[in-house]
PDB file of C-alpha atoms in Angstrom:
ATOM      1  CA  UNK A   1      43.727 -19.261 -24.434  1.00 77.00           C
ATOM      2  CA  UNK A   2      46.266 -19.700 -21.696  1.00 84.00           C
ATOM      3  CA  UNK A   3      48.830 -22.467 -21.494  1.00 92.00           C
ATOM      4  CA  UNK A   4      51.266 -23.530 -18.794  1.00 95.00           C
ATOM      5  CA  UNK A   5      54.277 -25.741 -19.529  1.00 96.00           C
ATOM      6  CA  UNK A   6      56.315 -27.548 -16.908  1.00 97.00           C
ATOM      7  CA  UNK A   7      59.087 -29.430 -18.685  1.00 96.00           C
ATOM      8  CA  UNK A   8      60.527 -31.278 -15.705  1.00 96.00           C
ATOM      9  CA  UNK A   9      58.495 -34.408 -14.900  1.00 94.00           C
ATOM     10  CA  UNK A  10      60.752 -35.118 -11.905  1.00 95.00           C
ATOM     11  CA  UNK A  11      63.470 -33.351  -9.965  1.00 97.00           C
ATOM     12  CA  UNK A  12      65.820 -34.522  -7.231  1.00 97.00           C
ATOM     13  CA  UNK A  13      67.555 -32.367  -4.650  1.00 97.00           C
ATOM     14  CA  UNK A  14      69.701 -32.976  -1.611  1.00 97.00           C
ATOM     15  CA  UNK A  15      68.318 -31.864   1.719  1.00 97.00           C
ATOM     16  CA  UNK A  16      69.313 -28.271   2.617  1.00 97.00           C
ATOM     17  CA  UNK A  17      70.139 -27.384  -0.979  1.00 97.00           C
ATOM     18  CA  UNK A  18      68.159 -25.046  -3.232  1.00 98.00           C
ATOM     19  CA  UNK A  19      66.135 -26.229  -6.218  1.00 98.00           C
ATOM     20  CA  UNK A  20      64.458 -24.461  -9.140  1.00 98.00           C
ATOM     21  CA  UNK A  21      61.273 -25.770 -10.710  1.00 98.00           C
ATOM     22  CA  UNK A  22      60.639 -24.449 -14.212  1.00 98.00           C
ATOM     23  CA  UNK A  23      57.423 -22.972 -15.530  1.00 98.00           C
ATOM     24  CA  UNK A  24      56.751 -21.193 -18.803  1.00 98.00           C
ATOM     25  CA  UNK A  25      53.444 -19.773 -19.863  1.00 97.00           C
ATOM     26  CA  UNK A  26      51.662 -18.462 -22.904  1.00 95.00           C
ATOM     27  CA  UNK A  27      48.900 -15.905 -22.893  1.00 91.00           C
ATOM     28  CA  UNK A  28      47.663 -12.996 -24.937  1.00 88.00           C
ATOM     29  CA  UNK A  29      46.351 -11.229 -21.823  1.00 86.00           C
ATOM     30  CA  UNK A  30      48.149  -8.124 -20.628  1.00 86.00           C
ATOM     31  CA  UNK A  31      47.174  -8.715 -17.038  1.00 86.00           C
ATOM     32  CA  UNK A  32      47.326 -12.084 -15.342  1.00 90.00           C
ATOM     33  CA  UNK A  33      48.344 -13.883 -12.184  1.00 91.00           C
ATOM     34  CA  UNK A  34      50.768 -16.741 -11.681  1.00 94.00           C
ATOM     35  CA  UNK A  35      50.587 -19.278  -8.867  1.00 94.00           C
ATOM     36  CA  UNK A  36      52.468 -22.224  -7.497  1.00 96.00           C
ATOM     37  CA  UNK A  37      50.750 -25.016  -5.602  1.00 96.00           C
ATOM     38  CA  UNK A  38      52.178 -28.009  -3.747  1.00 97.00           C
ATOM     39  CA  UNK A  39      50.383 -31.331  -3.760  1.00 95.00           C
ATOM     40  CA  UNK A  40      51.653 -33.883  -1.211  1.00 95.00           C
ATOM     41  CA  UNK A  41      50.772 -37.549  -1.527  1.00 92.00           C
ATOM     42  CA  UNK A  42      47.606 -36.868   0.481  1.00 89.00           C
ATOM     43  CA  UNK A  43      46.250 -35.021  -2.556  1.00 90.00           C
ATOM     44  CA  UNK A  44      45.401 -31.644  -1.061  1.00 90.00           C
ATOM     45  CA  UNK A  45      46.525 -28.626  -3.082  1.00 92.00           C
ATOM     46  CA  UNK A  46      48.460 -26.158  -0.962  1.00 94.00           C
ATOM     47  CA  UNK A  47      48.897 -22.578  -2.157  1.00 92.00           C
ATOM     48  CA  UNK A  48      52.551 -21.486  -2.024  1.00 96.00           C
ATOM     49  CA  UNK A  49      53.091 -18.195  -3.792  1.00 95.00           C
ATOM     50  CA  UNK A  50      51.511 -15.660  -6.140  1.00 93.00           C
ATOM     51  CA  UNK A  51      52.955 -13.225  -8.700  1.00 94.00           C
ATOM     52  CA  UNK A  52      50.967 -10.583 -10.510  1.00 91.00           C
ATOM     53  CA  UNK A  53      52.006  -9.716 -14.033  1.00 91.00           C
ATOM     54  CA  UNK A  54      52.470  -6.062 -13.118  1.00 90.00           C
ATOM     55  CA  UNK A  55      54.387  -6.727  -9.925  1.00 88.00           C
ATOM     56  CA  UNK A  56      57.863  -5.298 -10.366  1.00 85.00           C
ATOM     57  CA  UNK A  57      59.456  -7.350  -7.643  1.00 92.00           C
ATOM     58  CA  UNK A  58      59.655 -11.116  -7.501  1.00 94.00           C
ATOM     59  CA  UNK A  59      57.328 -12.638  -4.937  1.00 94.00           C
ATOM     60  CA  UNK A  60      58.760 -14.342  -1.870  1.00 95.00           C
ATOM     61  CA  UNK A  61      57.101 -16.394   0.859  1.00 95.00           C
ATOM     62  CA  UNK A  62      59.504 -17.798   3.396  1.00 96.00           C
ATOM     63  CA  UNK A  63      61.687 -20.381   1.644  1.00 97.00           C
ATOM     64  CA  UNK A  64      59.756 -19.957  -1.613  1.00 98.00           C
ATOM     65  CA  UNK A  65      60.532 -17.338  -4.209  1.00 97.00           C
ATOM     66  CA  UNK A  66      59.228 -16.859  -7.702  1.00 97.00           C
ATOM     67  CA  UNK A  67      61.743 -15.926 -10.392  1.00 96.00           C
ATOM     68  CA  UNK A  68      59.483 -13.947 -12.722  1.00 96.00           C
ATOM     69  CA  UNK A  69      60.872 -13.063 -16.150  1.00 95.00           C
ATOM     70  CA  UNK A  70      58.020 -11.478 -18.034  1.00 94.00           C
ATOM     71  CA  UNK A  71      59.801 -11.062 -21.386  1.00 93.00           C
ATOM     72  CA  UNK A  72      60.675 -14.740 -21.397  1.00 95.00           C
ATOM     73  CA  UNK A  73      57.244 -15.709 -20.048  1.00 95.00           C
ATOM     74  CA  UNK A  74      58.735 -17.767 -17.281  1.00 97.00           C
ATOM     75  CA  UNK A  75      57.777 -18.056 -13.618  1.00 97.00           C
ATOM     76  CA  UNK A  76      60.170 -20.469 -11.979  1.00 98.00           C
ATOM     77  CA  UNK A  77      59.774 -21.518  -8.358  1.00 98.00           C
ATOM     78  CA  UNK A  78      62.888 -21.504  -6.209  1.00 98.00           C
ATOM     79  CA  UNK A  79      62.855 -23.473  -2.972  1.00 98.00           C
ATOM     80  CA  UNK A  80      65.773 -22.676  -0.695  1.00 96.00           C
ATOM     81  CA  UNK A  81      67.139 -24.976   2.006  1.00 96.00           C
ATOM     82  CA  UNK A  82      65.091 -27.990   0.888  1.00 97.00           C
ATOM     83  CA  UNK A  83      63.482 -30.145   3.554  1.00 97.00           C
ATOM     84  CA  UNK A  84      62.307 -33.742   3.401  1.00 97.00           C
ATOM     85  CA  UNK A  85      58.749 -32.462   3.750  1.00 96.00           C
ATOM     86  CA  UNK A  86      59.132 -30.592   0.476  1.00 98.00           C
ATOM     87  CA  UNK A  87      58.875 -33.878  -1.429  1.00 98.00           C
ATOM     88  CA  UNK A  88      55.642 -33.526  -3.400  1.00 97.00           C
ATOM     89  CA  UNK A  89      54.154 -32.657  -6.763  1.00 96.00           C
ATOM     90  CA  UNK A  90      54.384 -28.969  -7.655  1.00 97.00           C
ATOM     91  CA  UNK A  91      52.023 -27.219 -10.031  1.00 97.00           C
ATOM     92  CA  UNK A  92      52.377 -23.905 -11.783  1.00 97.00           C
ATOM     93  CA  UNK A  93      49.096 -22.191 -12.664  1.00 94.00           C
ATOM     94  CA  UNK A  94      47.849 -18.941 -14.124  1.00 92.00           C
ATOM     95  CA  UNK A  95      44.612 -17.019 -14.350  1.00 87.00           C
ATOM     96  CA  UNK A  96      43.489 -13.956 -16.245  1.00 80.00           C
ATOM     97  CA  UNK A  97      43.078 -10.839 -14.187  1.00 70.00           C
ATOM     98  CA  UNK A  98      39.644  -9.909 -15.400  1.00 64.00           C
ATOM     99  CA  UNK A  99      36.843 -10.450 -17.871  1.00 56.00           C
ATOM    100  CA  UNK A 100      34.535 -13.444 -18.046  1.00 54.00           C
ATOM    101  CA  UNK A 101      37.425 -15.837 -17.447  1.00 56.00           C
ATOM    102  CA  UNK A 102      38.302 -14.206 -14.174  1.00 57.00           C
ATOM    103  CA  UNK A 103      39.311 -16.638 -11.465  1.00 69.00           C
ATOM    104  CA  UNK A 104      39.689 -19.660 -13.708  1.00 81.00           C
ATOM    105  CA  UNK A 105      43.039 -21.347 -13.187  1.00 87.00           C
ATOM    106  CA  UNK A 106      44.958 -23.130 -15.920  1.00 90.00           C
ATOM    107  CA  UNK A 107      47.431 -25.684 -14.549  1.00 92.00           C
ATOM    108  CA  UNK A 108      50.628 -27.195 -15.866  1.00 94.00           C
ATOM    109  CA  UNK A 109      51.286 -30.925 -15.769  1.00 94.00           C
ATOM    110  CA  UNK A 110      53.329 -30.714 -12.598  1.00 95.00           C
ATOM    111  CA  UNK A 111      56.831 -31.611 -11.416  1.00 97.00           C
ATOM    112  CA  UNK A 112      57.509 -34.308  -8.840  1.00 97.00           C
ATOM    113  CA  UNK A 113      60.172 -33.131  -6.415  1.00 98.00           C
ATOM    114  CA  UNK A 114      62.069 -35.673  -4.333  1.00 98.00           C
ATOM    115  CA  UNK A 115      64.290 -34.455  -1.509  1.00 97.00           C
ATOM    116  CA  UNK A 116      67.045 -36.861  -0.501  1.00 96.00           C
ATOM    117  CA  UNK A 117      68.473 -36.904   3.062  1.00 94.00           C
TER     118      UNK A 117
ATOM    119  CA  UNK B   1      39.158 -18.605   9.538  1.00 85.00           C
ATOM    120  CA  UNK B   2      37.854 -20.237   6.400  1.00 86.00           C
ATOM    121  CA  UNK B   3      37.687 -23.986   5.898  1.00 92.00           C
ATOM    122  CA  UNK B   4      36.527 -26.137   3.011  1.00 95.00           C
ATOM    123  CA  UNK B   5      35.137 -29.638   3.337  1.00 96.00           C
ATOM    124  CA  UNK B   6      34.584 -32.366   0.796  1.00 97.00           C
ATOM    125  CA  UNK B   7      32.912 -35.727   1.135  1.00 95.00           C
ATOM    126  CA  UNK B   8      33.193 -38.498   0.702  1.00 96.00           C
ATOM    127  CA  UNK B   9      36.977 -38.816   0.758  1.00 95.00           C
ATOM    128  CA  UNK B  10      36.962 -41.935  -1.394  1.00 96.00           C
ATOM    129  CA  UNK B  11      34.282 -43.566  -3.477  1.00 97.00           C
ATOM    130  CA  UNK B  12      34.057 -46.703  -5.597  1.00 97.00           C
ATOM    131  CA  UNK B  13      31.060 -46.803  -7.897  1.00 97.00           C
ATOM    132  CA  UNK B  14      29.981 -49.129 -10.725  1.00 97.00           C
ATOM    133  CA  UNK B  15      29.550 -47.866 -14.263  1.00 97.00           C
ATOM    134  CA  UNK B  16      26.054 -46.498 -14.808  1.00 96.00           C
ATOM    135  CA  UNK B  17      25.443 -45.587 -11.181  1.00 97.00           C
ATOM    136  CA  UNK B  18      24.666 -42.018 -10.043  1.00 97.00           C
ATOM    137  CA  UNK B  19      27.126 -39.712  -8.323  1.00 96.00           C
ATOM    138  CA  UNK B  20      26.888 -36.926  -5.801  1.00 97.00           C
ATOM    139  CA  UNK B  21      29.946 -35.190  -4.366  1.00 97.00           C
ATOM    140  CA  UNK B  22      29.519 -32.379  -1.905  1.00 97.00           C
ATOM    141  CA  UNK B  23      31.674 -29.400  -1.055  1.00 97.00           C
ATOM    142  CA  UNK B  24      30.989 -26.838   1.664  1.00 97.00           C
ATOM    143  CA  UNK B  25      32.891 -23.736   2.713  1.00 96.00           C
ATOM    144  CA  UNK B  26      32.837 -22.123   6.139  1.00 95.00           C
ATOM    145  CA  UNK B  27      33.907 -18.715   7.290  1.00 93.00           C
ATOM    146  CA  UNK B  28      33.213 -16.693   4.151  1.00 90.00           C
ATOM    147  CA  UNK B  29      30.245 -15.310   2.233  1.00 90.00           C
ATOM    148  CA  UNK B  30      29.492 -15.419  -1.475  1.00 90.00           C
ATOM    149  CA  UNK B  31      32.712 -17.156  -2.467  1.00 91.00           C
ATOM    150  CA  UNK B  32      33.537 -18.196  -5.994  1.00 91.00           C
ATOM    151  CA  UNK B  33      33.433 -21.988  -6.083  1.00 93.00           C
ATOM    152  CA  UNK B  34      35.172 -24.398  -8.443  1.00 93.00           C
ATOM    153  CA  UNK B  35      35.207 -28.100  -9.272  1.00 95.00           C
ATOM    154  CA  UNK B  36      38.386 -29.585 -10.742  1.00 94.00           C
ATOM    155  CA  UNK B  37      39.268 -33.081 -11.835  1.00 94.00           C
ATOM    156  CA  UNK B  38      42.748 -34.539 -11.786  1.00 93.00           C
ATOM    157  CA  UNK B  39      43.571 -37.685 -13.732  1.00 86.00           C
ATOM    158  CA  UNK B  40      46.364 -39.867 -12.335  1.00 80.00           C
ATOM    159  CA  UNK B  41      49.732 -38.108 -12.627  1.00 77.00           C
ATOM    160  CA  UNK B  42      48.250 -35.130 -14.436  1.00 80.00           C
ATOM    161  CA  UNK B  43      47.403 -31.520 -13.791  1.00 85.00           C
ATOM    162  CA  UNK B  44      44.006 -30.201 -12.799  1.00 91.00           C
ATOM    163  CA  UNK B  45      41.226 -29.539 -15.258  1.00 90.00           C
ATOM    164  CA  UNK B  46      38.520 -27.044 -14.382  1.00 90.00           C
ATOM    165  CA  UNK B  47      35.060 -28.585 -14.732  1.00 93.00           C
ATOM    166  CA  UNK B  48      32.641 -26.010 -13.290  1.00 93.00           C
ATOM    167  CA  UNK B  49      32.713 -22.705 -11.522  1.00 90.00           C
ATOM    168  CA  UNK B  50      30.101 -20.646  -9.755  1.00 92.00           C
ATOM    169  CA  UNK B  51      29.996 -16.996  -8.759  1.00 89.00           C
ATOM    170  CA  UNK B  52      26.706 -17.243  -6.825  1.00 90.00           C
ATOM    171  CA  UNK B  53      23.693 -19.352  -5.875  1.00 93.00           C
ATOM    172  CA  UNK B  54      22.243 -21.068  -8.917  1.00 90.00           C
ATOM    173  CA  UNK B  55      24.944 -19.647 -11.204  1.00 91.00           C
ATOM    174  CA  UNK B  56      26.963 -22.427 -12.795  1.00 92.00           C
ATOM    175  CA  UNK B  57      29.363 -22.267 -15.715  1.00 89.00           C
ATOM    176  CA  UNK B  58      30.611 -25.421 -17.387  1.00 88.00           C
ATOM    177  CA  UNK B  59      34.085 -25.502 -18.826  1.00 83.00           C
ATOM    178  CA  UNK B  60      34.070 -28.804 -20.700  1.00 79.00           C
ATOM    179  CA  UNK B  61      31.270 -30.935 -22.162  1.00 69.00           C
ATOM    180  CA  UNK B  62      30.961 -34.060 -20.107  1.00 78.00           C
ATOM    181  CA  UNK B  63      28.857 -36.513 -18.224  1.00 87.00           C
ATOM    182  CA  UNK B  64      28.792 -34.374 -15.088  1.00 94.00           C
ATOM    183  CA  UNK B  65      26.711 -31.486 -13.767  1.00 95.00           C
ATOM    184  CA  UNK B  66      27.053 -29.087 -10.867  1.00 96.00           C
ATOM    185  CA  UNK B  67      24.646 -27.218  -8.642  1.00 96.00           C
ATOM    186  CA  UNK B  68      24.913 -24.565  -5.963  1.00 96.00           C
ATOM    187  CA  UNK B  69      21.762 -24.757  -3.836  1.00 95.00           C
ATOM    188  CA  UNK B  70      23.192 -22.610  -1.036  1.00 94.00           C
ATOM    189  CA  UNK B  71      25.796 -19.867  -0.861  1.00 94.00           C
ATOM    190  CA  UNK B  72      28.535 -22.093   0.495  1.00 95.00           C
ATOM    191  CA  UNK B  73      27.527 -25.459  -0.927  1.00 96.00           C
ATOM    192  CA  UNK B  74      28.648 -26.848  -4.261  1.00 97.00           C
ATOM    193  CA  UNK B  75      27.549 -30.244  -5.536  1.00 97.00           C
ATOM    194  CA  UNK B  76      28.949 -32.323  -8.377  1.00 97.00           C
ATOM    195  CA  UNK B  77      26.587 -34.915  -9.837  1.00 96.00           C
ATOM    196  CA  UNK B  78      26.152 -37.489 -12.517  1.00 95.00           C
ATOM    197  CA  UNK B  79      23.128 -39.562 -13.504  1.00 95.00           C
ATOM    198  CA  UNK B  80      25.206 -42.388 -14.984  1.00 95.00           C
ATOM    199  CA  UNK B  81      28.922 -42.731 -14.342  1.00 95.00           C
ATOM    200  CA  UNK B  82      31.394 -43.697 -17.051  1.00 94.00           C
ATOM    201  CA  UNK B  83      34.763 -45.364 -16.591  1.00 94.00           C
ATOM    202  CA  UNK B  84      36.375 -42.133 -17.780  1.00 91.00           C
ATOM    203  CA  UNK B  85      34.858 -40.284 -14.808  1.00 93.00           C
ATOM    204  CA  UNK B  86      37.423 -41.894 -12.504  1.00 94.00           C
ATOM    205  CA  UNK B  87      39.833 -39.413 -10.964  1.00 94.00           C
ATOM    206  CA  UNK B  88      40.547 -37.103  -8.094  1.00 96.00           C
ATOM    207  CA  UNK B  89      37.960 -34.372  -7.682  1.00 97.00           C
ATOM    208  CA  UNK B  90      38.910 -31.166  -5.969  1.00 96.00           C
ATOM    209  CA  UNK B  91      36.668 -28.335  -4.877  1.00 96.00           C
ATOM    210  CA  UNK B  92      38.116 -24.863  -4.405  1.00 94.00           C
ATOM    211  CA  UNK B  93      36.945 -21.448  -3.290  1.00 93.00           C
ATOM    212  CA  UNK B  94      38.212 -17.937  -3.758  1.00 89.00           C
ATOM    213  CA  UNK B  95      37.298 -14.365  -3.064  1.00 83.00           C
ATOM    214  CA  UNK B  96      37.598 -11.687  -5.702  1.00 70.00           C
ATOM    215  CA  UNK B  97      41.196 -11.110  -6.683  1.00 59.00           C
ATOM    216  CA  UNK B  98      42.640 -13.705  -4.310  1.00 67.00           C
ATOM    217  CA  UNK B  99      44.157 -17.129  -4.769  1.00 81.00           C
ATOM    218  CA  UNK B 100      42.064 -20.281  -4.707  1.00 88.00           C
ATOM    219  CA  UNK B 101      42.011 -22.575  -1.700  1.00 91.00           C
ATOM    220  CA  UNK B 102      41.395 -26.242  -2.226  1.00 94.00           C
ATOM    221  CA  UNK B 103      39.557 -28.890  -0.273  1.00 95.00           C
ATOM    222  CA  UNK B 104      40.984 -32.316   0.607  1.00 95.00           C
ATOM    223  CA  UNK B 105      39.510 -33.937  -2.514  1.00 95.00           C
ATOM    224  CA  UNK B 106      37.472 -37.030  -3.345  1.00 96.00           C
ATOM    225  CA  UNK B 107      39.104 -39.998  -5.015  1.00 95.00           C
ATOM    226  CA  UNK B 108      36.533 -41.608  -7.329  1.00 96.00           C
ATOM    227  CA  UNK B 109      37.025 -45.018  -8.901  1.00 96.00           C
ATOM    228  CA  UNK B 110      34.448 -46.181 -11.417  1.00 96.00           C
ATOM    229  CA  UNK B 111      34.516 -49.949 -11.902  1.00 97.00           C
TER     230      UNK B 111
END
């Protein structure tokens, strides 16, 4: 079974500063994928970034980067130059890479990020 | 480009009434489809997923059922709603080996 833990219920950051949202995971799979999604108050889940377990380099997508430390089973999201529009709930998720569970995402409990002007 | 639709956007239903939520995807063929539920302030829980027409897998025992009558249509149903069925229901689609894309969701309140 897979498990995602997000230990920060809420985070605050000043506009234009960087912020790190923590995510640790537990799995017995050798191959898996890690995701971060953003959920604004409207409710829609927005895909941000993906990291494969065998990817040697950390994933980056614009202002988002994923700090992947496989030995520590952590996949923290780093948002650089925070903007007011970044205020939202952020979810870390993982899925196995194959087998009958392929495609099924397991989500963490989420972190509410508030960006102050 | 691909788009995913869900309706209705909000729904208030009495306990014991039936439920039908619909999800449709445009711009892709034979997608994997998923239904998730999100309780207030919580993460998402996978309810059902489907890899093709008529192929439904249930993740948790519950009062709900799902059907996929067409390639890009996924329906979530219940014959008799419970108070515990209240929540935010999200439909998602994916292609093989790619991330999941979510619809706008349906906020269900059972009274």
